[in-house]
Short mmCIF file of C-alpha atoms and ligand atoms in Angstrom, two decimals:
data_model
loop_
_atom_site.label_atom_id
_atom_site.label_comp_id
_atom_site.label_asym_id
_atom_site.label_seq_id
_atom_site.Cartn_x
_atom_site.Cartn_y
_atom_site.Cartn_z
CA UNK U 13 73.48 89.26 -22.73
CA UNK U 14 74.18 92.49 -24.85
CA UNK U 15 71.90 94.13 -26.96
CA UNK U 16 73.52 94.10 -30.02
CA UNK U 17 74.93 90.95 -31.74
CA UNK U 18 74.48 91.40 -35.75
CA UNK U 19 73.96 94.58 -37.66
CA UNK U 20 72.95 95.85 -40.99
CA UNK U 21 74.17 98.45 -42.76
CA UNK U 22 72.47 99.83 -46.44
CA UNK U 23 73.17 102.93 -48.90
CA UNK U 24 70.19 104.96 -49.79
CA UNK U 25 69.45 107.44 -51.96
CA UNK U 26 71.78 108.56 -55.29
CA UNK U 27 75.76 107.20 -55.20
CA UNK U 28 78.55 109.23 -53.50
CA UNK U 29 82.21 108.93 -53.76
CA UNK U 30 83.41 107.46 -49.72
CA UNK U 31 79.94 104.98 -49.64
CA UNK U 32 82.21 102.39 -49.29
CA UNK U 33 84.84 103.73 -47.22
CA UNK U 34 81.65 103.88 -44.89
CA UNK U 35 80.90 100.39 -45.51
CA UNK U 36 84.45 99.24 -44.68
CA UNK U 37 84.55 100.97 -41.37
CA UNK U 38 81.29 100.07 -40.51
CA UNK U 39 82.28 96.11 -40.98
CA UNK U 40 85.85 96.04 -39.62
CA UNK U 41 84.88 98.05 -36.46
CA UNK U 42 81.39 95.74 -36.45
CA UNK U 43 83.67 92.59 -36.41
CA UNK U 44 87.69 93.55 -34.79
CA UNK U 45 86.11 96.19 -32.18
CA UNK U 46 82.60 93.97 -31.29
CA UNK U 47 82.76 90.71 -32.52
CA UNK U 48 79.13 91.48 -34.14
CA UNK U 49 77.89 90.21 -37.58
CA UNK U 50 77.20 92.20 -40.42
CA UNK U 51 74.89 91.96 -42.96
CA UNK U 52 74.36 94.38 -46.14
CA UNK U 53 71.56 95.35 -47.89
CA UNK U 54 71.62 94.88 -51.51
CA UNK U 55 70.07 98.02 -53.41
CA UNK U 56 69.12 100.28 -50.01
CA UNK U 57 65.62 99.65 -49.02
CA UNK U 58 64.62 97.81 -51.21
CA UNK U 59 66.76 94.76 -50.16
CA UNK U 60 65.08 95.16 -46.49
CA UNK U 61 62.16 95.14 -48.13
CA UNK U 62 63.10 91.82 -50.47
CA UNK U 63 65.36 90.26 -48.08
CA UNK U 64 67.98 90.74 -50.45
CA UNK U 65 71.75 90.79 -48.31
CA UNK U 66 75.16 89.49 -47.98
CA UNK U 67 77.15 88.49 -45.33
CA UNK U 68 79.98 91.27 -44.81
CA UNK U 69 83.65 90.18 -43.63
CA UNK U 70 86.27 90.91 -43.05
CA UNK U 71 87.51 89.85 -46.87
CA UNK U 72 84.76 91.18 -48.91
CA UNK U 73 85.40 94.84 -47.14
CA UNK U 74 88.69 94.79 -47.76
CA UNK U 75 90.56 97.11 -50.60
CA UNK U 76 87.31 99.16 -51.37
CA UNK U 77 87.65 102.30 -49.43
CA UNK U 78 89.28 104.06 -53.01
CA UNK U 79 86.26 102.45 -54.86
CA UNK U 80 84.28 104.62 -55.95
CA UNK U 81 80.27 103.90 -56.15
CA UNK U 82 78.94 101.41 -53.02
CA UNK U 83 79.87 98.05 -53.35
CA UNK U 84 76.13 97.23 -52.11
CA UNK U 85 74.04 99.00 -54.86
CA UNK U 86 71.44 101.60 -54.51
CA UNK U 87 68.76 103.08 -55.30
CA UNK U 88 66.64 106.26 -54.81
CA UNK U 89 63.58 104.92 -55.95
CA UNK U 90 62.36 102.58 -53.00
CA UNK U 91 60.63 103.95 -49.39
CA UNK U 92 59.52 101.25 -47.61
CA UNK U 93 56.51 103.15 -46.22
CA UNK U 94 55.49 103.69 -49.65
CA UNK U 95 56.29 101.05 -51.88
CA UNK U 96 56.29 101.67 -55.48
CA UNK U 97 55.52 98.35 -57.56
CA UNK U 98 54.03 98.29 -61.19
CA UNK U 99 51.53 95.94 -62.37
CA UNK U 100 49.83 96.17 -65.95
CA UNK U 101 51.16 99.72 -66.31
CA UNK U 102 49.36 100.64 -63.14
CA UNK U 103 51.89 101.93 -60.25
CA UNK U 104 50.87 101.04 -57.16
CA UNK U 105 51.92 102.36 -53.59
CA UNK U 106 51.89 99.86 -50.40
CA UNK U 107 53.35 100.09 -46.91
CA UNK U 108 55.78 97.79 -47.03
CA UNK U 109 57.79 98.33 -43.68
CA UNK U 110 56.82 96.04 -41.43
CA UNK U 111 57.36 93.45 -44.20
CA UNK U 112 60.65 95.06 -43.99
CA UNK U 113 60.97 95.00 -39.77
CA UNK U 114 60.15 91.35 -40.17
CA UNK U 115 62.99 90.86 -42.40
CA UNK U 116 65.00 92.20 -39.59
CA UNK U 117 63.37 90.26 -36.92
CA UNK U 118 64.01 86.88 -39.07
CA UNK U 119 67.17 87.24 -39.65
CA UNK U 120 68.31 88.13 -35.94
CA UNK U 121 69.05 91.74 -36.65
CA UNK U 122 69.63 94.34 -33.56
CA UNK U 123 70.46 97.51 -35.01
CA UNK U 124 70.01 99.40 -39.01
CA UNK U 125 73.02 101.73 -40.20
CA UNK U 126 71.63 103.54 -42.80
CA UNK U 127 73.89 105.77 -44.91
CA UNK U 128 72.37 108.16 -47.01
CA UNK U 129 70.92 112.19 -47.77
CA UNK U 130 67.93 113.35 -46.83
CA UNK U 131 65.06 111.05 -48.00
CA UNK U 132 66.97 107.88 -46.52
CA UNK U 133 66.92 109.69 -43.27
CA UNK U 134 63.44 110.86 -43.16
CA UNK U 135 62.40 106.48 -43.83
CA UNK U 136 65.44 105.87 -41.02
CA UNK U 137 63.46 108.45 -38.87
CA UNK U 138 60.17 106.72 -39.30
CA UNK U 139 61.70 103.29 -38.79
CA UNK U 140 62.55 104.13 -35.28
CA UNK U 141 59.69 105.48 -34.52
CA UNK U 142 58.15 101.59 -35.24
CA UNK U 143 61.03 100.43 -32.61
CA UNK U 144 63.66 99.98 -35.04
CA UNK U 145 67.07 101.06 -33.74
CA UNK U 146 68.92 103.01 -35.79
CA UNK U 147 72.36 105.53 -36.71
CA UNK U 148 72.28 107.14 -39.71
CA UNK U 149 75.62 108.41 -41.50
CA UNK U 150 75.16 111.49 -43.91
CA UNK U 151 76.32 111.25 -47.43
CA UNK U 152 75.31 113.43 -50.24
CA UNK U 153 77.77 115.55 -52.77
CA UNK U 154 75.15 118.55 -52.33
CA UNK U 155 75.96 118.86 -48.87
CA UNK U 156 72.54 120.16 -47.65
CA UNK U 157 72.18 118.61 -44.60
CA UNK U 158 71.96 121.74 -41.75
CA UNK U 159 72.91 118.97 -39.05
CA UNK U 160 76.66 118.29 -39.82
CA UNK U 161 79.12 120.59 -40.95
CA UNK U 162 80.00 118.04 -43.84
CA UNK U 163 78.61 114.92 -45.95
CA UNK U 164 80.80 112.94 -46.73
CA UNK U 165 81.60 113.07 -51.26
CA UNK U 166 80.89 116.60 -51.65
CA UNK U 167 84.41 117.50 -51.31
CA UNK U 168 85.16 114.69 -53.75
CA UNK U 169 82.47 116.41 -56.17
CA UNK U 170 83.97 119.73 -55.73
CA UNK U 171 87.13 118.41 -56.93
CA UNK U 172 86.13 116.91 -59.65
CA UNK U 173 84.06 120.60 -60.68
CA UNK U 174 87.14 122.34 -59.68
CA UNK U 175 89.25 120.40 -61.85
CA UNK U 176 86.80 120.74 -65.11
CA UNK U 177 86.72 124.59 -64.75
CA UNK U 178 90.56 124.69 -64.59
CA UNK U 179 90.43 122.54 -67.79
CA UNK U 180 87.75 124.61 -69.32
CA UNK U 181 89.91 128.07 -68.66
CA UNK U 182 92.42 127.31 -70.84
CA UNK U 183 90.06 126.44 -73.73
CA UNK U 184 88.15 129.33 -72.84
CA UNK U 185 91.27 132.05 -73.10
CA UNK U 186 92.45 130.44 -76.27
CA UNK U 187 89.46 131.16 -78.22
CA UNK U 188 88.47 134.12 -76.35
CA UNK U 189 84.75 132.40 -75.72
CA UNK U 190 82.58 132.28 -72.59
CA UNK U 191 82.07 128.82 -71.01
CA UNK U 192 79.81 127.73 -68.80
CA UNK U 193 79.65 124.87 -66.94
CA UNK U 194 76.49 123.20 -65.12
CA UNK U 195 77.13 121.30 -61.98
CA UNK U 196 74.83 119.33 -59.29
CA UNK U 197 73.07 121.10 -56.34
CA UNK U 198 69.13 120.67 -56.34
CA UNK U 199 68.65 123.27 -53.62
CA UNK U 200 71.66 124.30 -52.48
CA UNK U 201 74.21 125.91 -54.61
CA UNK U 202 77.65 124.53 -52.50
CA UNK U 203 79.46 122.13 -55.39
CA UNK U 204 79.01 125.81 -57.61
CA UNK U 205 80.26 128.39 -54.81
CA UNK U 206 83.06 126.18 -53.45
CA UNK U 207 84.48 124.84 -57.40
CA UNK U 208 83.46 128.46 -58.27
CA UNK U 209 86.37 129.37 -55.56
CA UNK U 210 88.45 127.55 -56.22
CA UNK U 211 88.85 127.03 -60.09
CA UNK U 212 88.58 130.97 -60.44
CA UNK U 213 85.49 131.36 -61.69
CA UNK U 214 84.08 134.75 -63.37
CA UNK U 215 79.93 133.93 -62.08
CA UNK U 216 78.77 131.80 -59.96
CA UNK U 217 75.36 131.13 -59.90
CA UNK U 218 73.56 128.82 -57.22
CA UNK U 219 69.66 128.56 -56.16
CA UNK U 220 69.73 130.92 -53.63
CA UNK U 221 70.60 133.86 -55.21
CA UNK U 222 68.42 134.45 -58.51
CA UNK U 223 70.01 135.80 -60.82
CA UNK U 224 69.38 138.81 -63.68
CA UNK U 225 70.91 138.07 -67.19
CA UNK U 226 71.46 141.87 -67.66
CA UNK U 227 74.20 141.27 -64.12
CA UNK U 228 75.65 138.50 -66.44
CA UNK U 229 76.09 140.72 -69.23
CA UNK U 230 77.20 143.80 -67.65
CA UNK U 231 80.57 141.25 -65.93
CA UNK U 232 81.66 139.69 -69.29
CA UNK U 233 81.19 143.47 -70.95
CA UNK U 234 83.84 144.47 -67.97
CA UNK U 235 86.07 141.76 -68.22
CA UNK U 236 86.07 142.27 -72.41
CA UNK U 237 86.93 145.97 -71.63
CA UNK U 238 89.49 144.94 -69.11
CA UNK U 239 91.22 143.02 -71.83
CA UNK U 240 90.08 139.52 -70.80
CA UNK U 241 88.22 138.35 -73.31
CA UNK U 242 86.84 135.15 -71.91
CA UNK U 243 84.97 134.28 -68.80
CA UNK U 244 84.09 131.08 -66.94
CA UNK U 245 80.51 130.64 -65.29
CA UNK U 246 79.35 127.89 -63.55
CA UNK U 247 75.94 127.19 -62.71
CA UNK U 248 74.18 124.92 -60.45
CA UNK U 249 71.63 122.48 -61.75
CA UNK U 250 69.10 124.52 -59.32
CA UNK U 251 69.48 128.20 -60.02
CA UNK U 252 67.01 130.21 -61.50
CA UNK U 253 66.56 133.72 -62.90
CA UNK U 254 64.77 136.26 -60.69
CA UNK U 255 61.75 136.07 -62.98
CA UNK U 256 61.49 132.71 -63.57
CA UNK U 257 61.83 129.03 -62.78
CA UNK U 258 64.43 126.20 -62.53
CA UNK U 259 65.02 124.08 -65.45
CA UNK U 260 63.49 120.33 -64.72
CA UNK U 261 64.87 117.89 -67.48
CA UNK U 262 62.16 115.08 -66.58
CA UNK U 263 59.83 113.68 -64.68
CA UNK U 264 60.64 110.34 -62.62
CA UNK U 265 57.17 109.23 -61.84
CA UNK U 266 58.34 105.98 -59.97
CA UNK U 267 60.97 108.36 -57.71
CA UNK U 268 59.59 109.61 -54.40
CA UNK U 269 61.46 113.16 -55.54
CA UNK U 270 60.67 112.84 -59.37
CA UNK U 271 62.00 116.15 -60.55
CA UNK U 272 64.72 115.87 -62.46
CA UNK U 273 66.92 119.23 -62.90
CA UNK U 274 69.24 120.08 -65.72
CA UNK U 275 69.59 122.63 -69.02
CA UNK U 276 69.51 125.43 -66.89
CA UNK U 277 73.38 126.20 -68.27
CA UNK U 278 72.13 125.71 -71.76
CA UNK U 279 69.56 128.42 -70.71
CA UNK U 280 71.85 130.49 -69.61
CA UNK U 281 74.29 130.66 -72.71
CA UNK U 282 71.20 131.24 -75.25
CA UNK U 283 69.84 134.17 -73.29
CA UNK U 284 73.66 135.74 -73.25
CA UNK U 285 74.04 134.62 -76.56
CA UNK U 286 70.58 137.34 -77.49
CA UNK U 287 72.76 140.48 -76.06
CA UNK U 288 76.85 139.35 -76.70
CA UNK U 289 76.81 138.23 -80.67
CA UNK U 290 80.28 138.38 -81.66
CA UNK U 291 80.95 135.89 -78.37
CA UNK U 292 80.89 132.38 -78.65
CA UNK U 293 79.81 130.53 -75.82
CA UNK U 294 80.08 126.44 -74.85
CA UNK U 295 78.37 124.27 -72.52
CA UNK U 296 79.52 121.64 -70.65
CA UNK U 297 77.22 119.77 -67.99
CA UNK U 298 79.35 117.47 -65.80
CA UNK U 299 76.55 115.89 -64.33
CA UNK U 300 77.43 112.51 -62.82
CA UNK U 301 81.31 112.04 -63.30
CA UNK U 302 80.40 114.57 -60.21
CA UNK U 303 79.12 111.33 -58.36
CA UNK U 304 81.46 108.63 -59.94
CA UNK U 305 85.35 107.84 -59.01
CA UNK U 306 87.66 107.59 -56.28
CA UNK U 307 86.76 109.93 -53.50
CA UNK U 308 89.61 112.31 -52.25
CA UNK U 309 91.47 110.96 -49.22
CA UNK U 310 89.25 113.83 -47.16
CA UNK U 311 85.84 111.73 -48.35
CA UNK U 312 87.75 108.59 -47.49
CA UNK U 313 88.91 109.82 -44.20
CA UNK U 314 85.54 111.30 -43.17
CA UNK U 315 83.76 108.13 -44.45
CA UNK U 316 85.96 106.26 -41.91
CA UNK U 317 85.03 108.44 -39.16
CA UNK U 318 81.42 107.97 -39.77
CA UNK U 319 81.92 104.39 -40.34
CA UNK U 320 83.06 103.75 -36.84
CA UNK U 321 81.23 106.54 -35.26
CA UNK U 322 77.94 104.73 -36.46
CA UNK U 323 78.80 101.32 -34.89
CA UNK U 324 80.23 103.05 -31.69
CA UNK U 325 76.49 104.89 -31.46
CA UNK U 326 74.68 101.70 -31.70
CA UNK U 327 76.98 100.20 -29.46
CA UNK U 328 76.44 103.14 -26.74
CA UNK U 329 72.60 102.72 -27.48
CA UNK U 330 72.54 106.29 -28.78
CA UNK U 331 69.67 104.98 -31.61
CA UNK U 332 67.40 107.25 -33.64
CA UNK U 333 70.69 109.67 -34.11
CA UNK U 334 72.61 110.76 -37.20
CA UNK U 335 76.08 110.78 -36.90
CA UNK U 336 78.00 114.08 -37.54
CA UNK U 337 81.18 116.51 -38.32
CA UNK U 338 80.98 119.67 -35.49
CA UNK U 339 84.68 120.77 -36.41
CA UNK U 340 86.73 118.34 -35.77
CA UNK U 341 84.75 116.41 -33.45
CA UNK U 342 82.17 113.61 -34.57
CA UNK U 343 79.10 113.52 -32.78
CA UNK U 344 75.71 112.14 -32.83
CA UNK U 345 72.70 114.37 -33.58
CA UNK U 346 68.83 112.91 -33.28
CA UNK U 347 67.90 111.71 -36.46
CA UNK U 348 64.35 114.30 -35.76
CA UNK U 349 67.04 117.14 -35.82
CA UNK U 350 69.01 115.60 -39.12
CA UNK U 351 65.97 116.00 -41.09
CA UNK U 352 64.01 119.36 -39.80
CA UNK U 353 65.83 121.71 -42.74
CA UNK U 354 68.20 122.01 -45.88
CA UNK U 355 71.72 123.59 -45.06
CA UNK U 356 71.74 126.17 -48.18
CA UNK U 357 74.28 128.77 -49.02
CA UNK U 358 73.74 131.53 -46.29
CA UNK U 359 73.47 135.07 -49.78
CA UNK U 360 74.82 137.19 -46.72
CA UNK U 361 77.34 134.82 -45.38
CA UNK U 362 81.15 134.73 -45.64
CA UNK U 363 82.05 132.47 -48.53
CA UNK U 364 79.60 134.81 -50.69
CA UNK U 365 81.19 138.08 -49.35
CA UNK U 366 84.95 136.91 -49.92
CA UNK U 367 84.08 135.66 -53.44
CA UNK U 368 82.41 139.11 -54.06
CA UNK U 369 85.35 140.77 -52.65
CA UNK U 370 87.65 139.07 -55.30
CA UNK U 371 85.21 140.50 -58.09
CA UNK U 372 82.97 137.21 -58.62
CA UNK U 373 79.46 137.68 -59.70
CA UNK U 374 76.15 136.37 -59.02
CA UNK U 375 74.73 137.53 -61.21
CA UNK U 376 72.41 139.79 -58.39
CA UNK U 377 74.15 143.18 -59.09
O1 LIG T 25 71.12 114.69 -54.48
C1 LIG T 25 72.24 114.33 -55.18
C2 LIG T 25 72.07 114.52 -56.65
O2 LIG T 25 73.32 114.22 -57.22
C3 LIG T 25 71.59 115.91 -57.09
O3 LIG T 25 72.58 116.88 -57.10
C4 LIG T 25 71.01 115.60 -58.45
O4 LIG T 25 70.03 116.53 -58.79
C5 LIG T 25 70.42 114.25 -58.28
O5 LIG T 25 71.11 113.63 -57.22
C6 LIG T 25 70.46 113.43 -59.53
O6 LIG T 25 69.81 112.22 -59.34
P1 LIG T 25 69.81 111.01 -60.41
O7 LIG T 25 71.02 110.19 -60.15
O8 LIG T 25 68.56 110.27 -60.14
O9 LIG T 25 69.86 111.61 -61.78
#
């Protein structure tokens, strides 16, 4: 008898443009390659939790890998192993997971593909330590996972940046005005650096370089002198001046990471605004249409790789991994490994030196 018959798969954590190009290849290689069953998880862990699923074929997988969103439903709300539920305005946290490994157990499951960013692999990680076997599949547009070269959507998200700052240039050089624009990255400032890139960007400011307004100041003063009388900045949600903080929008007391970033670019354009008063300045935060839409045949590509990689893994009893991009080669990394650090923007590293060889600023010097 083999050991694995029927599978789950679930998406954790916030959306990603290629969840379901993951979803696709995790079904059709599930059902042509195996002959298993497939079941997914409605709304991450919190179906496991509810026994909420559907049955996946091969008809309800089919035509969604340029779909954008995940055609199973998320949410980053719900950890199993500490189970948020309100009653009379109380919130109250339980350990829910073996509710959850019972679910499994019921309904004849032999192996857990979890797709999802950090948090959904830290609950994946604890899982198998209770016995659970499981491949996770990395997905987050930050890309901050140190174990795989890529996540799958980010390169989707930088698109979509990239394509807003080439939109915003124009405006910007016919009215002679400085624009900023915010974009996603909590901790890591990769969506900013790589749109920054490519959609020829003036500053760049990410998390792990704080920056100094006066640095700010000093490169739109140049570029004025120089005759260009506009300049393009893009900031990540998570960047912060040297002497002070990041800008958190709100609390989300029922989210297991409840800080919610955002205004830092409005920050940004009011503290200019003190020192350059004859420049006008707009804002533009582009917030989630970075996690919405089609991914980019690269998302959808990767997606597939992962998608079959992850069945192949459970297949080959390789459990408690992550699978992962190592150049062109996908591999499988423990899931312990996956989830030990951040992959951040390396100040000293070679994407940072070649954009400050082309005369971008960060705002440091
Ligand atoms: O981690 C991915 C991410 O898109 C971050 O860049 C962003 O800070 C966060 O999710 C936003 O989460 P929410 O969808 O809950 O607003």
């Amino acid at each position: 008898m083999r050991e694995i018959n029927q599978i789950g798969v679930l998406t954790g954590g916030g959306d990603c443009p290629g969840l379901n190009s993951v979803i696709r290849a995790v079904a059709k290689t599930a059902i042509i390659e195996y002959g298993l069953d497939v079941i997914g998880f409605v709304d991450g862990f919190k179906g496991l939790v509810e026994n909420n699923y559907k049955q996946l074929d091969l008809r309800n997988v089919s035509g969604i890998s340029h779909l954008g969103g995940t055609i199973l439903g998320t949410t980053n709300r719900d950890n199993p192993f500490n189970y948020l539920t309100e009653s009379q305005g109380k919130i109250q946290s339980t350990d829910q997971s073996d509710r959850a490994i019972n679910n499994m157990k019921n309904l004849g499951l032999d192996g857990l593909i979890v797709i999802g960013g950090d948090g959904s692999l830290n609950i994946s990680n604890q899982f198998s330590h209770k016995g659970v076997r499981i491949v996770g599949v990395p997905k987050t547009i930050d890309n901050d996972l140190a174990a795989t070269d890529v996540t799958f959507g980010f390169n989707t998200a930088v698109n979509t940046a990239s394509d807003a700052l080439d939109k915003l240039h124009t405006t910007a050089e016919s009215h002679h005005r400085v624009m900023v624009l915010e974009v996603m990255g909590r901790y890591a400032g990769w969506i900013a650096l790589h749109a920054g890139l490519s959609g020829s960007a003036d500053v760049i400011l990410i998390p792990e370089i704080p920056y100094n307004i006066e640095a700010i100041i000093a490169k739109i003063t140049q570029r004025y002198r120089q005759g260009k009388k506009f300049s393009i900045i893009v900031v990540a949600e998570g960047a912060a001046p040297a002497d002070g903080e990041m800008v958190v929008q709100n609390l989300v007391p029922t989210s297991h990471d409840p800080i919610r970033l955002g205004g830092i670019g409005q920050k940004v354009a009011e503290d200019i605004a003190k020192f350059l008063i004859d420049i006008e300045i707009r804002v533009t935060v582009l917030g989630h249409l970075q996690r919405g839409g089609s991914p980019i045949p690269y998302d959808r590509i990767l997606g597939t790789r992962y998608g079959v990689a992850a069945v192949e893994a459970l297949m080959e009893g390789k459990y408690a991994t992550m699978v992962s991009l190592r150049g062109n080669d996908i591999i499988t990394v423990p899931l312990e490994e996956a989830i030990k650090e951040l992959r951040r923007v390396n100040p000293e590293g070679n994407e940072v030196r070649v954009a400050r060889s082309i005369g971008i600023s960060f705002g440091d010097k």
